[in-house]
Amino acid sequence: MGWIFALCLAVLFLFAEVMGATVSLPEILLSSPYACQGDIVLLKVRVEKGEIPKLTWLEKDVPMVALEEGNWCGFLGTDLKFAPGTYPLKISTTPSGREKSVEIKIESKDYGERRLTLPREMVELDAVTLRRVRKEAAAINSVLERTSAEPSWKGPFLKPVEGELSGIFGRRNIINGLARSPHSGVDLKAGRGVPVKAMNHGKVVFTSDQFFSGLSVVVDHGGGIHSMYFHLEKILVQEGQQVTKGEIIGQVGSTGRSTGPHLHLGVRVNGARVDPLRLIDLSKELE
Ligand SMILES: [Zn+2]
């Protein structure tokens, strides 16, 4: 008889949960319970007054921003190449020590491919150029690994130029017939010299002239979010400078390996390469 009683009790609890009679805090609200590779999930958390939430996803802390009393928000990023599967998002609160966990499903996504023909010297690199490229990649990666935990971004993220999309995120690049790294940002078409705005408040953590990305700027928005602006004609900020949302950081150009003036915009969320347009879209909700 014991198990029948247990079953009845379980059904009763389930019913109460469905009816919303026992929404216990902390409460986690997701913009979606699943994400595809390269996607972002907007996360809202409600905790008891005076409590501080700590969230962990894929063994990393998820930086959260305090909104009004008891409400917090943050973003989860799933890398372009992250293995599909179901991964728990864990929350605990301080000081009460309450814990909860929800499952987030990551699905694979085929973003298609782009075939490009480029001059041989831009693709087949000599030893000196190869050394330069490797050094540059290491420099930008070390910048992207560090982030100020304290979020300086606030509200929606802006589109840095009003250009139409000329290169989608995630496509496999087939250059002169050979597979290269996938497109880890979006290309926005804009004329040479068009002002490029910072997507949100932050600190300029990298300015450089790179072989592939040309004149490049990286802004650290804190809370694990970086934005990257490549192929600029001119850089108008300096490393270490604080910028505000919408502040002009450079001009559109075609420097580095580029086939014409455009802005390559990249975004990292907790190190994951994600679609910048998803960040712009999802963050509109935070207006
Ligand atoms: Zn691009």
PDB file of C-alpha atoms and ligand atoms in Angstrom:
ATOM      1  CA  MET A   1       0.000   0.000   0.000  1.00  0.00           C
ATOM      2  CA  GLY A   2       2.928   2.243   0.722  1.00  0.00           C
ATOM      3  CA  TRP A   3       3.798   2.772  -2.916  1.00  0.00           C
ATOM      4  CA  ILE A   4       0.188   3.691  -3.791  1.00  0.00           C
ATOM      5  CA  PHE A   5       0.279   6.380  -1.125  1.00  0.00           C
ATOM      6  CA  ALA A   6       3.626   7.613  -2.487  1.00  0.00           C
ATOM      7  CA  LEU A   7       2.187   7.696  -6.014  1.00  0.00           C
ATOM      8  CA  CYS A   8      -0.870   9.660  -4.878  1.00  0.00           C
ATOM      9  CA  LEU A   9       1.376  12.104  -3.090  1.00  0.00           C
ATOM     10  CA  ALA A  10       3.568  12.515  -6.202  1.00  0.00           C
ATOM     11  CA  VAL A  11       0.507  13.146  -8.389  1.00  0.00           C
ATOM     12  CA  LEU A  12      -0.774  15.648  -5.867  1.00  0.00           C
ATOM     13  CA  PHE A  13       2.541  17.531  -5.855  1.00  0.00           C
ATOM     14  CA  LEU A  14       2.696  17.496  -9.652  1.00  0.00           C
ATOM     15  CA  PHE A  15      -0.844  18.854  -9.815  1.00  0.00           C
ATOM     16  CA  ALA A  16      -0.023  21.628  -7.354  1.00  0.00           C
ATOM     17  CA  GLU A  17       3.069  22.550  -9.397  1.00  0.00           C
ATOM     18  CA  VAL A  18       1.043  22.654 -12.631  1.00  0.00           C
ATOM     19  CA  MET A  19      -1.590  24.845 -10.998  1.00  0.00           C
ATOM     20  CA  GLY A  20       1.160  27.252 -10.007  1.00  0.00           C
ATOM     21  CA  ALA A  21       0.210  26.849  -6.369  1.00  0.00           C
ATOM     22  CA  THR A  22       3.771  26.073  -5.302  1.00  0.00           C
ATOM     23  CA  VAL A  23       6.090  28.178  -7.439  1.00  0.00           C
ATOM     24  CA  SER A  24       9.037  27.967  -5.142  1.00  0.00           C
ATOM     25  CA  LEU A  25      11.897  30.384  -5.383  1.00  0.00           C
ATOM     26  CA  PRO A  26      14.433  30.511  -6.921  1.00  0.00           C
ATOM     27  CA  GLU A  27      12.511  30.532 -10.185  1.00  0.00           C
ATOM     28  CA  ILE A  28      14.309  30.236 -13.533  1.00  0.00           C
ATOM     29  CA  LEU A  29      12.674  31.560 -16.701  1.00  0.00           C
ATOM     30  CA  LEU A  30      14.330  30.786 -20.031  1.00  0.00           C
ATOM     31  CA  SER A  31      13.662  32.421 -23.410  1.00  0.00           C
ATOM     32  CA  SER A  32      13.807  28.838 -24.678  1.00  0.00           C
ATOM     33  CA  PRO A  33      14.456  25.440 -23.030  1.00  0.00           C
ATOM     34  CA  TYR A  34      16.694  24.485 -25.942  1.00  0.00           C
ATOM     35  CA  ALA A  35      19.346  26.217 -28.012  1.00  0.00           C
ATOM     36  CA  CYS A  36      21.087  25.330 -31.223  1.00  0.00           C
ATOM     37  CA  GLN A  37      24.859  25.549 -31.645  1.00  0.00           C
ATOM     38  CA  GLY A  38      25.889  29.230 -31.768  1.00  0.00           C
ATOM     39  CA  ASP A  39      22.696  30.333 -30.032  1.00  0.00           C
ATOM     40  CA  ILE A  40      21.958  32.385 -26.920  1.00  0.00           C
ATOM     41  CA  VAL A  41      19.351  31.856 -24.219  1.00  0.00           C
ATOM     42  CA  LEU A  42      18.120  34.800 -22.182  1.00  0.00           C
ATOM     43  CA  LEU A  43      17.832  33.827 -18.581  1.00  0.00           C
ATOM     44  CA  LYS A  44      15.670  35.485 -15.936  1.00  0.00           C
ATOM     45  CA  VAL A  45      15.860  34.487 -12.317  1.00  0.00           C
ATOM     46  CA  ARG A  46      13.608  35.390  -9.416  1.00  0.00           C
ATOM     47  CA  VAL A  47      14.869  34.945  -5.871  1.00  0.00           C
ATOM     48  CA  GLU A  48      13.642  35.916  -2.408  1.00  0.00           C
ATOM     49  CA  LYS A  49      14.336  39.524  -1.406  1.00  0.00           C
ATOM     50  CA  GLY A  50      17.918  39.930  -0.241  1.00  0.00           C
ATOM     51  CA  GLU A  51      19.080  36.660  -1.827  1.00  0.00           C
ATOM     52  CA  ILE A  52      21.881  36.455  -4.381  1.00  0.00           C
ATOM     53  CA  PRO A  53      21.712  33.773  -7.100  1.00  0.00           C
ATOM     54  CA  LYS A  54      24.731  31.840  -8.349  1.00  0.00           C
ATOM     55  CA  LEU A  55      24.293  29.976 -11.620  1.00  0.00           C
ATOM     56  CA  THR A  56      26.538  27.354 -13.148  1.00  0.00           C
ATOM     57  CA  TRP A  57      26.368  26.084 -16.721  1.00  0.00           C
ATOM     58  CA  LEU A  58      28.916  23.813 -18.374  1.00  0.00           C
ATOM     59  CA  GLU A  59      31.127  24.154 -15.288  1.00  0.00           C
ATOM     60  CA  LYS A  60      31.367  27.935 -15.620  1.00  0.00           C
ATOM     61  CA  ASP A  61      29.669  30.607 -13.554  1.00  0.00           C
ATOM     62  CA  VAL A  62      26.980  32.482 -15.454  1.00  0.00           C
ATOM     63  CA  PRO A  63      27.327  36.200 -14.651  1.00  0.00           C
ATOM     64  CA  MET A  64      23.982  37.665 -13.606  1.00  0.00           C
ATOM     65  CA  VAL A  65      22.819  41.284 -13.630  1.00  0.00           C
ATOM     66  CA  ALA A  66      20.515  42.582 -10.888  1.00  0.00           C
ATOM     67  CA  LEU A  67      17.336  44.213 -12.189  1.00  0.00           C
ATOM     68  CA  GLU A  68      14.711  45.351  -9.700  1.00  0.00           C
ATOM     69  CA  GLU A  69      14.442  43.729  -6.257  1.00  0.00           C
ATOM     70  CA  GLY A  70      14.756  39.938  -6.447  1.00  0.00           C
ATOM     71  CA  ASN A  71      14.976  39.796 -10.265  1.00  0.00           C
ATOM     72  CA  TRP A  72      18.162  39.001 -12.161  1.00  0.00           C
ATOM     73  CA  CYS A  73      19.057  38.313 -15.797  1.00  0.00           C
ATOM     74  CA  GLY A  74      21.917  36.854 -17.791  1.00  0.00           C
ATOM     75  CA  PHE A  75      22.788  35.061 -21.018  1.00  0.00           C
ATOM     76  CA  LEU A  76      23.816  31.509 -21.795  1.00  0.00           C
ATOM     77  CA  GLY A  77      25.913  31.051 -24.909  1.00  0.00           C
ATOM     78  CA  THR A  78      26.366  27.734 -26.727  1.00  0.00           C
ATOM     79  CA  ASP A  79      29.412  27.609 -28.928  1.00  0.00           C
ATOM     80  CA  LEU A  80      29.124  27.060 -32.676  1.00  0.00           C
ATOM     81  CA  LYS A  81      30.869  23.699 -32.282  1.00  0.00           C
ATOM     82  CA  PHE A  82      29.494  22.633 -28.897  1.00  0.00           C
ATOM     83  CA  ALA A  83      28.449  18.965 -28.667  1.00  0.00           C
ATOM     84  CA  PRO A  84      24.650  18.519 -28.812  1.00  0.00           C
ATOM     85  CA  GLY A  85      23.109  17.036 -25.681  1.00  0.00           C
ATOM     86  CA  THR A  86      21.252  17.953 -22.508  1.00  0.00           C
ATOM     87  CA  TYR A  87      23.121  19.962 -19.905  1.00  0.00           C
ATOM     88  CA  PRO A  88      21.902  21.022 -16.459  1.00  0.00           C
ATOM     89  CA  LEU A  89      21.836  24.667 -15.450  1.00  0.00           C
ATOM     90  CA  LYS A  90      22.281  24.817 -11.677  1.00  0.00           C
ATOM     91  CA  ILE A  91      21.247  27.604  -9.378  1.00  0.00           C
ATOM     92  CA  SER A  92      21.961  28.137  -5.715  1.00  0.00           C
ATOM     93  CA  THR A  93      21.117  31.142  -3.607  1.00  0.00           C
ATOM     94  CA  THR A  94      22.971  32.915  -0.848  1.00  0.00           C
ATOM     95  CA  PRO A  95      22.476  33.083   2.096  1.00  0.00           C
ATOM     96  CA  SER A  96      19.582  30.571   2.249  1.00  0.00           C
ATOM     97  CA  GLY A  97      21.419  27.857   0.281  1.00  0.00           C
ATOM     98  CA  ARG A  98      18.390  26.879  -1.842  1.00  0.00           C
ATOM     99  CA  GLU A  99      19.234  24.867  -4.943  1.00  0.00           C
ATOM    100  CA  LYS A 100      17.502  24.063  -8.202  1.00  0.00           C
ATOM    101  CA  SER A 101      18.451  22.703 -11.599  1.00  0.00           C
ATOM    102  CA  VAL A 102      16.869  22.823 -15.060  1.00  0.00           C
ATOM    103  CA  GLU A 103      17.846  20.925 -18.181  1.00  0.00           C
ATOM    104  CA  ILE A 104      18.848  22.798 -21.325  1.00  0.00           C
ATOM    105  CA  LYS A 105      19.004  20.956 -24.596  1.00  0.00           C
ATOM    106  CA  ILE A 106      21.590  21.891 -27.215  1.00  0.00           C
ATOM    107  CA  GLU A 107      20.753  20.894 -30.771  1.00  0.00           C
ATOM    108  CA  SER A 108      23.040  20.793 -33.774  1.00  0.00           C
ATOM    109  CA  LYS A 109      22.513  23.263 -36.578  1.00  0.00           C
ATOM    110  CA  ASP A 110      23.723  23.294 -40.149  1.00  0.00           C
ATOM    111  CA  TYR A 111      24.322  26.903 -41.152  1.00  0.00           C
ATOM    112  CA  GLY A 112      25.255  25.961 -44.720  1.00  0.00           C
ATOM    113  CA  GLU A 113      28.427  26.848 -46.533  1.00  0.00           C
ATOM    114  CA  ARG A 114      29.960  29.750 -48.417  1.00  0.00           C
ATOM    115  CA  ARG A 115      32.359  29.304 -51.308  1.00  0.00           C
ATOM    116  CA  LEU A 116      34.897  32.045 -51.836  1.00  0.00           C
ATOM    117  CA  THR A 117      37.703  32.551 -54.303  1.00  0.00           C
ATOM    118  CA  LEU A 118      40.554  34.644 -52.949  1.00  0.00           C
ATOM    119  CA  PRO A 119      44.041  35.510 -54.238  1.00  0.00           C
ATOM    120  CA  ARG A 120      46.422  32.639 -53.454  1.00  0.00           C
ATOM    121  CA  GLU A 121      48.678  34.804 -51.268  1.00  0.00           C
ATOM    122  CA  MET A 122      45.743  35.485 -48.940  1.00  0.00           C
ATOM    123  CA  VAL A 123      45.113  31.770 -48.437  1.00  0.00           C
ATOM    124  CA  GLU A 124      48.390  29.926 -48.848  1.00  0.00           C
ATOM    125  CA  LEU A 125      50.517  31.561 -46.201  1.00  0.00           C
ATOM    126  CA  ASP A 126      54.320  31.628 -46.180  1.00  0.00           C
ATOM    127  CA  ALA A 127      56.168  30.710 -42.976  1.00  0.00           C
ATOM    128  CA  VAL A 128      56.592  34.329 -41.832  1.00  0.00           C
ATOM    129  CA  THR A 129      52.903  35.144 -42.343  1.00  0.00           C
ATOM    130  CA  LEU A 130      51.869  31.901 -40.667  1.00  0.00           C
ATOM    131  CA  ARG A 131      53.932  32.850 -37.598  1.00  0.00           C
ATOM    132  CA  ARG A 132      52.275  36.266 -37.600  1.00  0.00           C
ATOM    133  CA  VAL A 133      48.779  34.745 -37.885  1.00  0.00           C
ATOM    134  CA  ARG A 134      49.423  32.320 -35.007  1.00  0.00           C
ATOM    135  CA  LYS A 135      50.795  35.075 -32.782  1.00  0.00           C
ATOM    136  CA  GLU A 136      47.811  37.279 -33.556  1.00  0.00           C
ATOM    137  CA  ALA A 137      45.335  34.475 -32.845  1.00  0.00           C
ATOM    138  CA  ALA A 138      47.021  33.796 -29.488  1.00  0.00           C
ATOM    139  CA  ALA A 139      46.897  37.507 -28.577  1.00  0.00           C
ATOM    140  CA  ILE A 140      43.178  37.902 -29.296  1.00  0.00           C
ATOM    141  CA  ASN A 141      42.321  34.584 -27.616  1.00  0.00           C
ATOM    142  CA  SER A 142      44.098  35.558 -24.419  1.00  0.00           C
ATOM    143  CA  VAL A 143      42.064  38.778 -24.374  1.00  0.00           C
ATOM    144  CA  LEU A 144      38.826  36.824 -24.880  1.00  0.00           C
ATOM    145  CA  GLU A 145      39.658  34.439 -22.044  1.00  0.00           C
ATOM    146  CA  ARG A 146      39.808  37.308 -19.563  1.00  0.00           C
ATOM    147  CA  THR A 147      36.666  39.165 -18.709  1.00  0.00           C
ATOM    148  CA  SER A 148      35.657  41.516 -15.969  1.00  0.00           C
ATOM    149  CA  ALA A 149      33.094  39.554 -13.989  1.00  0.00           C
ATOM    150  CA  GLU A 150      31.188  42.705 -13.089  1.00  0.00           C
ATOM    151  CA  PRO A 151      28.792  43.428 -15.985  1.00  0.00           C
ATOM    152  CA  SER A 152      29.087  46.952 -17.385  1.00  0.00           C
ATOM    153  CA  TRP A 153      26.503  46.317 -20.138  1.00  0.00           C
ATOM    154  CA  LYS A 154      23.000  47.575 -19.498  1.00  0.00           C
ATOM    155  CA  GLY A 155      19.766  46.953 -21.391  1.00  0.00           C
ATOM    156  CA  PRO A 156      19.597  46.126 -25.117  1.00  0.00           C
ATOM    157  CA  PHE A 157      22.695  45.653 -27.307  1.00  0.00           C
ATOM    158  CA  LEU A 158      22.831  47.908 -30.385  1.00  0.00           C
ATOM    159  CA  LYS A 159      23.525  47.022 -33.991  1.00  0.00           C
ATOM    160  CA  PRO A 160      26.860  48.844 -34.581  1.00  0.00           C
ATOM    161  CA  VAL A 161      26.027  49.873 -38.189  1.00  0.00           C
ATOM    162  CA  GLU A 162      22.725  49.959 -40.032  1.00  0.00           C
ATOM    163  CA  GLY A 163      23.965  47.748 -42.877  1.00  0.00           C
ATOM    164  CA  GLU A 164      22.123  44.795 -44.369  1.00  0.00           C
ATOM    165  CA  LEU A 165      23.375  41.300 -43.594  1.00  0.00           C
ATOM    166  CA  SER A 166      25.845  40.186 -46.252  1.00  0.00           C
ATOM    167  CA  GLY A 167      27.359  37.191 -44.456  1.00  0.00           C
ATOM    168  CA  ILE A 168      25.421  35.047 -42.002  1.00  0.00           C
ATOM    169  CA  PHE A 169      26.834  33.547 -38.820  1.00  0.00           C
ATOM    170  CA  GLY A 170      28.060  29.971 -38.668  1.00  0.00           C
ATOM    171  CA  ARG A 171      28.566  29.179 -42.351  1.00  0.00           C
ATOM    172  CA  ARG A 172      31.393  26.859 -43.242  1.00  0.00           C
ATOM    173  CA  ASN A 173      33.929  28.692 -45.369  1.00  0.00           C
ATOM    174  CA  ILE A 174      35.196  26.878 -48.433  1.00  0.00           C
ATOM    175  CA  ILE A 175      38.032  29.041 -49.695  1.00  0.00           C
ATOM    176  CA  ASN A 176      39.533  28.184 -53.065  1.00  0.00           C
ATOM    177  CA  GLY A 177      37.988  24.724 -52.689  1.00  0.00           C
ATOM    178  CA  LEU A 178      39.328  24.008 -49.177  1.00  0.00           C
ATOM    179  CA  ALA A 179      37.373  23.940 -45.884  1.00  0.00           C
ATOM    180  CA  ARG A 180      38.465  26.700 -43.457  1.00  0.00           C
ATOM    181  CA  SER A 181      37.187  27.842 -40.077  1.00  0.00           C
ATOM    182  CA  PRO A 182      33.461  28.622 -39.979  1.00  0.00           C
ATOM    183  CA  HIS A 183      32.218  32.206 -40.031  1.00  0.00           C
ATOM    184  CA  SER A 184      32.143  33.098 -36.346  1.00  0.00           C
ATOM    185  CA  GLY A 185      30.366  36.448 -36.735  1.00  0.00           C
ATOM    186  CA  VAL A 186      28.077  38.327 -39.092  1.00  0.00           C
ATOM    187  CA  ASP A 187      29.031  40.618 -41.965  1.00  0.00           C
ATOM    188  CA  LEU A 188      27.099  43.872 -42.179  1.00  0.00           C
ATOM    189  CA  LYS A 189      27.316  45.727 -45.446  1.00  0.00           C
ATOM    190  CA  ALA A 190      28.227  49.401 -45.067  1.00  0.00           C
ATOM    191  CA  GLY A 191      30.204  51.984 -46.984  1.00  0.00           C
ATOM    192  CA  ARG A 192      33.810  52.840 -46.233  1.00  0.00           C
ATOM    193  CA  GLY A 193      34.028  55.407 -43.428  1.00  0.00           C
ATOM    194  CA  VAL A 194      30.582  54.710 -41.928  1.00  0.00           C
ATOM    195  CA  PRO A 195      30.811  55.156 -38.119  1.00  0.00           C
ATOM    196  CA  VAL A 196      30.853  51.952 -36.059  1.00  0.00           C
ATOM    197  CA  LYS A 197      29.165  52.152 -32.650  1.00  0.00           C
ATOM    198  CA  ALA A 198      29.915  50.170 -29.499  1.00  0.00           C
ATOM    199  CA  MET A 199      27.090  47.647 -28.938  1.00  0.00           C
ATOM    200  CA  ASN A 200      26.903  48.486 -25.241  1.00  0.00           C
ATOM    201  CA  HIS A 201      28.902  50.018 -22.393  1.00  0.00           C
ATOM    202  CA  GLY A 202      32.288  48.434 -21.832  1.00  0.00           C
ATOM    203  CA  LYS A 203      36.030  48.707 -21.937  1.00  0.00           C
ATOM    204  CA  VAL A 204      38.215  48.537 -25.064  1.00  0.00           C
ATOM    205  CA  VAL A 205      40.521  45.605 -24.331  1.00  0.00           C
ATOM    206  CA  PHE A 206      42.164  45.096 -27.727  1.00  0.00           C
ATOM    207  CA  THR A 207      43.093  47.225 -30.735  1.00  0.00           C
ATOM    208  CA  SER A 208      45.372  45.824 -33.409  1.00  0.00           C
ATOM    209  CA  ASP A 209      46.092  45.487 -37.122  1.00  0.00           C
ATOM    210  CA  GLN A 210      45.691  41.763 -37.822  1.00  0.00           C
ATOM    211  CA  PHE A 211      46.493  39.796 -40.979  1.00  0.00           C
ATOM    212  CA  PHE A 212      42.997  38.266 -41.287  1.00  0.00           C
ATOM    213  CA  SER A 213      40.737  40.693 -39.443  1.00  0.00           C
ATOM    214  CA  GLY A 214      42.570  43.912 -40.352  1.00  0.00           C
ATOM    215  CA  LEU A 215      42.105  46.851 -37.994  1.00  0.00           C
ATOM    216  CA  SER A 216      40.297  45.220 -35.088  1.00  0.00           C
ATOM    217  CA  VAL A 217      38.684  46.320 -31.835  1.00  0.00           C
ATOM    218  CA  VAL A 218      37.440  44.140 -28.971  1.00  0.00           C
ATOM    219  CA  VAL A 219      35.162  45.557 -26.270  1.00  0.00           C
ATOM    220  CA  ASP A 220      34.678  43.750 -22.947  1.00  0.00           C
ATOM    221  CA  HIS A 221      31.137  44.439 -21.717  1.00  0.00           C
ATOM    222  CA  GLY A 222      31.747  42.567 -18.479  1.00  0.00           C
ATOM    223  CA  GLY A 223      29.717  39.608 -17.300  1.00  0.00           C
ATOM    224  CA  GLY A 224      31.442  37.368 -19.849  1.00  0.00           C
ATOM    225  CA  ILE A 225      30.322  39.276 -22.964  1.00  0.00           C
ATOM    226  CA  HIS A 226      32.762  40.539 -25.612  1.00  0.00           C
ATOM    227  CA  SER A 227      32.024  42.221 -28.949  1.00  0.00           C
ATOM    228  CA  MET A 228      34.506  42.323 -31.836  1.00  0.00           C
ATOM    229  CA  TYR A 229      34.661  44.748 -34.758  1.00  0.00           C
ATOM    230  CA  PHE A 230      36.877  43.739 -37.710  1.00  0.00           C
ATOM    231  CA  HIS A 231      38.174  45.118 -41.054  1.00  0.00           C
ATOM    232  CA  LEU A 232      37.909  48.744 -39.876  1.00  0.00           C
ATOM    233  CA  GLU A 233      39.237  51.613 -41.955  1.00  0.00           C
ATOM    234  CA  LYS A 234      40.116  53.558 -38.823  1.00  0.00           C
ATOM    235  CA  ILE A 235      40.183  52.820 -35.081  1.00  0.00           C
ATOM    236  CA  LEU A 236      39.017  55.764 -32.991  1.00  0.00           C
ATOM    237  CA  VAL A 237      39.557  54.363 -29.476  1.00  0.00           C
ATOM    238  CA  GLN A 238      42.474  53.158 -27.414  1.00  0.00           C
ATOM    239  CA  GLU A 239      43.054  50.042 -25.337  1.00  0.00           C
ATOM    240  CA  GLY A 240      41.929  50.594 -21.763  1.00  0.00           C
ATOM    241  CA  GLN A 241      39.349  53.222 -22.753  1.00  0.00           C
ATOM    242  CA  GLN A 242      35.835  52.991 -21.312  1.00  0.00           C
ATOM    243  CA  VAL A 243      33.138  53.379 -23.945  1.00  0.00           C
ATOM    244  CA  THR A 244      29.430  53.988 -23.602  1.00  0.00           C
ATOM    245  CA  LYS A 245      26.676  52.325 -25.612  1.00  0.00           C
ATOM    246  CA  GLY A 246      26.527  53.878 -29.089  1.00  0.00           C
ATOM    247  CA  GLU A 247      29.906  55.613 -28.808  1.00  0.00           C
ATOM    248  CA  ILE A 248      31.794  55.637 -32.124  1.00  0.00           C
ATOM    249  CA  ILE A 249      34.796  53.322 -31.911  1.00  0.00           C
ATOM    250  CA  GLY A 250      35.901  53.276 -35.559  1.00  0.00           C
ATOM    251  CA  GLN A 251      34.938  53.428 -39.217  1.00  0.00           C
ATOM    252  CA  VAL A 252      33.883  50.681 -41.623  1.00  0.00           C
ATOM    253  CA  GLY A 253      36.625  49.559 -43.993  1.00  0.00           C
ATOM    254  CA  SER A 254      38.063  46.584 -45.826  1.00  0.00           C
ATOM    255  CA  THR A 255      41.391  46.013 -44.071  1.00  0.00           C
ATOM    256  CA  GLY A 256      42.830  42.507 -43.599  1.00  0.00           C
ATOM    257  CA  ARG A 257      41.424  39.595 -45.601  1.00  0.00           C
ATOM    258  CA  SER A 258      38.285  41.215 -46.946  1.00  0.00           C
ATOM    259  CA  THR A 259      36.640  41.441 -50.335  1.00  0.00           C
ATOM    260  CA  GLY A 260      35.027  44.876 -49.865  1.00  0.00           C
ATOM    261  CA  PRO A 261      33.925  47.372 -47.202  1.00  0.00           C
ATOM    262  CA  HIS A 262      31.803  45.752 -44.487  1.00  0.00           C
ATOM    263  CA  LEU A 263      31.785  45.286 -40.722  1.00  0.00           C
ATOM    264  CA  HIS A 264      32.491  41.832 -39.401  1.00  0.00           C
ATOM    265  CA  LEU A 265      30.821  41.734 -35.993  1.00  0.00           C
ATOM    266  CA  GLY A 266      31.596  38.946 -33.554  1.00  0.00           C
ATOM    267  CA  VAL A 267      30.200  38.238 -30.092  1.00  0.00           C
ATOM    268  CA  ARG A 268      31.386  35.867 -27.353  1.00  0.00           C
ATOM    269  CA  VAL A 269      29.212  34.903 -24.418  1.00  0.00           C
ATOM    270  CA  ASN A 270      31.288  33.266 -21.680  1.00  0.00           C
ATOM    271  CA  GLY A 271      33.824  32.301 -24.362  1.00  0.00           C
ATOM    272  CA  ALA A 272      31.225  30.747 -26.713  1.00  0.00           C
ATOM    273  CA  ARG A 273      31.063  31.938 -30.335  1.00  0.00           C
ATOM    274  CA  VAL A 274      27.465  33.018 -30.780  1.00  0.00           C
ATOM    275  CA  ASP A 275      25.338  34.793 -33.369  1.00  0.00           C
ATOM    276  CA  PRO A 276      25.556  38.561 -32.607  1.00  0.00           C
ATOM    277  CA  LEU A 277      22.090  39.144 -34.074  1.00  0.00           C
ATOM    278  CA  ARG A 278      20.597  36.812 -31.449  1.00  0.00           C
ATOM    279  CA  LEU A 279      22.121  38.967 -28.703  1.00  0.00           C
ATOM    280  CA  ILE A 280      20.634  42.111 -30.289  1.00  0.00           C
ATOM    281  CA  ASP A 281      17.204  40.440 -30.641  1.00  0.00           C
ATOM    282  CA  LEU A 282      17.007  38.777 -27.232  1.00  0.00           C
ATOM    283  CA  SER A 283      18.317  41.805 -25.336  1.00  0.00           C
ATOM    284  CA  LYS A 284      15.489  43.995 -26.729  1.00  0.00           C
ATOM    285  CA  GLU A 285      13.389  42.419 -24.012  1.00  0.00           C
ATOM    286  CA  LEU A 286      15.511  44.180 -21.397  1.00  0.00           C
ATOM    287  CA  GLU A 287      14.405  47.665 -22.545  1.00  0.00           C
TER     288      GLU A 287
HETATM  289 ZN    ZN B   1      32.937  38.120 -41.544  1.00  0.00          ZN
END
